[in-house]
């Protein structure tokens, strides 16, 4: 008995050792075999970082793990990725390690696959990478490898399909699929469970499906000889709306054929609300609803290049009603009849027909219809929308969270014609008319700093323009009137074209303190994405404001042009009077795609009064506290550019520029800067300091300031000033005085007067080193040059007698 047990343990040990050694011994051979088979089969660049083998995971099958598997196109698709898989797990028969003619795959598992399918304008696809069989290959050669799959699993997959030939753009993310069954021979029946997020479909630049979520459970019967697939009993959940699909599709060499029918078993309006995206479903919780619906469609025909199968979709809602909990009013009389249809052929044959739309709130009704044909080549449209709405009643029927709205809107818009008439400027052939009026409108919510009120506004619509007249309103204390027009609006709506416009804005009083937070540099930097300028706008606004209040600054007579164009906000010669002076601004703020917002401005400031600036602006009080004890004015011209970060604040290390500054009649009263050096000067010299007019140039490099040396006079003494400060406000300035004898203190003059040769010196060099930071400056007086100058003059008269006298009186200690 013991012998049998021992033999069993030995056999088991040999098995374990063999299972451990086989993957090691055969890894190189199998790696080479996979590469050889791939090179024989496909014409593309294939890479993977590593292969792992194991007999423990799926014994008696051999488990193969391929990491970072990638396929990249060649020729027309050179360097275009086709497939990237983080990890690919597969199980094959163990005999494949030594039997070259038998390589059976039983399972596949893909982790984070990314599939990128492309079709060129010529109809060439980047997945056409499989090599055709050459003439040298005969039927007597080795058998092809057999696929004996029992399961395929995909985890977190993404797919994109883009055809320049059609042109179709389709994509989805977070795809998870589980296929089980037997893929043996020509026929198989599979069970499929799958789901995907963010499904998008775009044709010729127009979005037809956006951010859709779908889940599928059902069966699939396959005939691989004919590449024919039939859908068995199944359920498709689109967002939360259930659908069933039946029919067959065939994947052919030249064209794919479809014969599919789908419909929803749902019959009520409540079921249709399941089509609303998941992120908005919470708003529909506990909503009372009634009304009947019908929803079905089909896809039938061939797909080849730009030829699309025929399809249809029909939706009908009858006598619908929605009542939100805790709200007194009801949305009722909801009626909708809509269809989308297209025969076999191009997408230009599609017809969109919204035959009827109607909704009422407390006897306020909005209704209309819309019909579109030839949407791709030359959209022909006919439609109308009309009605009136008391916005206060609407708020009582729809939950608007923190929004408070009231007022009345009434009007209609009718249109009929072909888009080509707009392109040719034949506006009389595209009939468009409409009038919309707004009265006693009020709107407020947490996103607006103040309540918006519009007493009146009128909009007239014709084929050429939308014209705004008599708009009058207030935003907090700020008043405004506006007139203008928008042109090319049909191109903007139908072809994603540029919306042109010209608007005139006037205001008697604009209180920016109510509209823009006064950012204090000591506060925590605010967060939030920078404002993005619209992309398809070309709108010019002429602005004129009599008075603007910002902080305590009164800005008068502001005028200029503000232009919005292609993600760029342009200021053209914006002028204003402020701080007893004038300012003109030109420049731009841009928000390019996939890049940080940036600015590039030029400012010219004339005759800014220092004490007025200090009293009016908290920013000036922070950065230039010395202005509190100053009189006079300054001029400056500056150009600045850089990037904008979160909170709409500049990223200071990206800021660069240059400029100049000049002063006039500046006096500094009781300036603490001179406290440490006043003991070297006569009493009262720095009590009231006059600074002579000067001109200085400066540069801003990576957020730091560099001031080129410039000359002026402070308290009547010649001064040269230069230096720099870093982006973190570290200071490094040098102020070099040339001080006359009469300006020195009696004590200093007394010491120097004993030195022979000092009578030849008219002015003494005294330096002030300013370091530290703005909050904690460090001031050091530098007398080295003054001592050297005295010593130099002294040596000119020096002799042995004088040297003895100096030693006698102990004056040599002065220079130690």
Short mmCIF file of C-alpha atoms in Angstrom, two decimals, residues 77 80-82 116-120 123-128 160-164:
data_model
loop_
_atom_site.label_atom_id
_atom_site.label_comp_id
_atom_site.label_asym_id
_atom_site.label_seq_id
_atom_site.Cartn_x
_atom_site.Cartn_y
_atom_site.Cartn_z
CA UNK A 77 -2.43 53.22 -43.62
CA UNK A 80 -2.22 54.08 -38.43
CA UNK A 81 -3.09 51.78 -35.49
CA UNK A 82 -5.69 49.11 -36.25
CA UNK A 116 -9.65 51.68 -35.01
CA UNK A 117 -11.35 50.95 -38.37
CA UNK A 118 -10.85 53.30 -41.32
CA UNK A 119 -11.97 53.43 -44.95
CA UNK A 120 -10.24 55.75 -47.42
CA UNK A 123 -12.93 52.51 -50.54
CA UNK A 124 -9.81 50.79 -49.18
CA UNK A 125 -10.14 49.58 -45.58
CA UNK A 126 -7.32 49.34 -43.06
CA UNK A 127 -8.52 45.91 -41.89
CA UNK A 128 -7.98 44.32 -45.33
CA UNK A 160 -14.25 53.59 -33.84
CA UNK A 161 -15.23 53.32 -37.50
CA UNK A 162 -14.59 56.23 -39.85
CA UNK A 163 -15.27 56.12 -43.57
CA UNK A 164 -14.18 58.94 -45.86
#
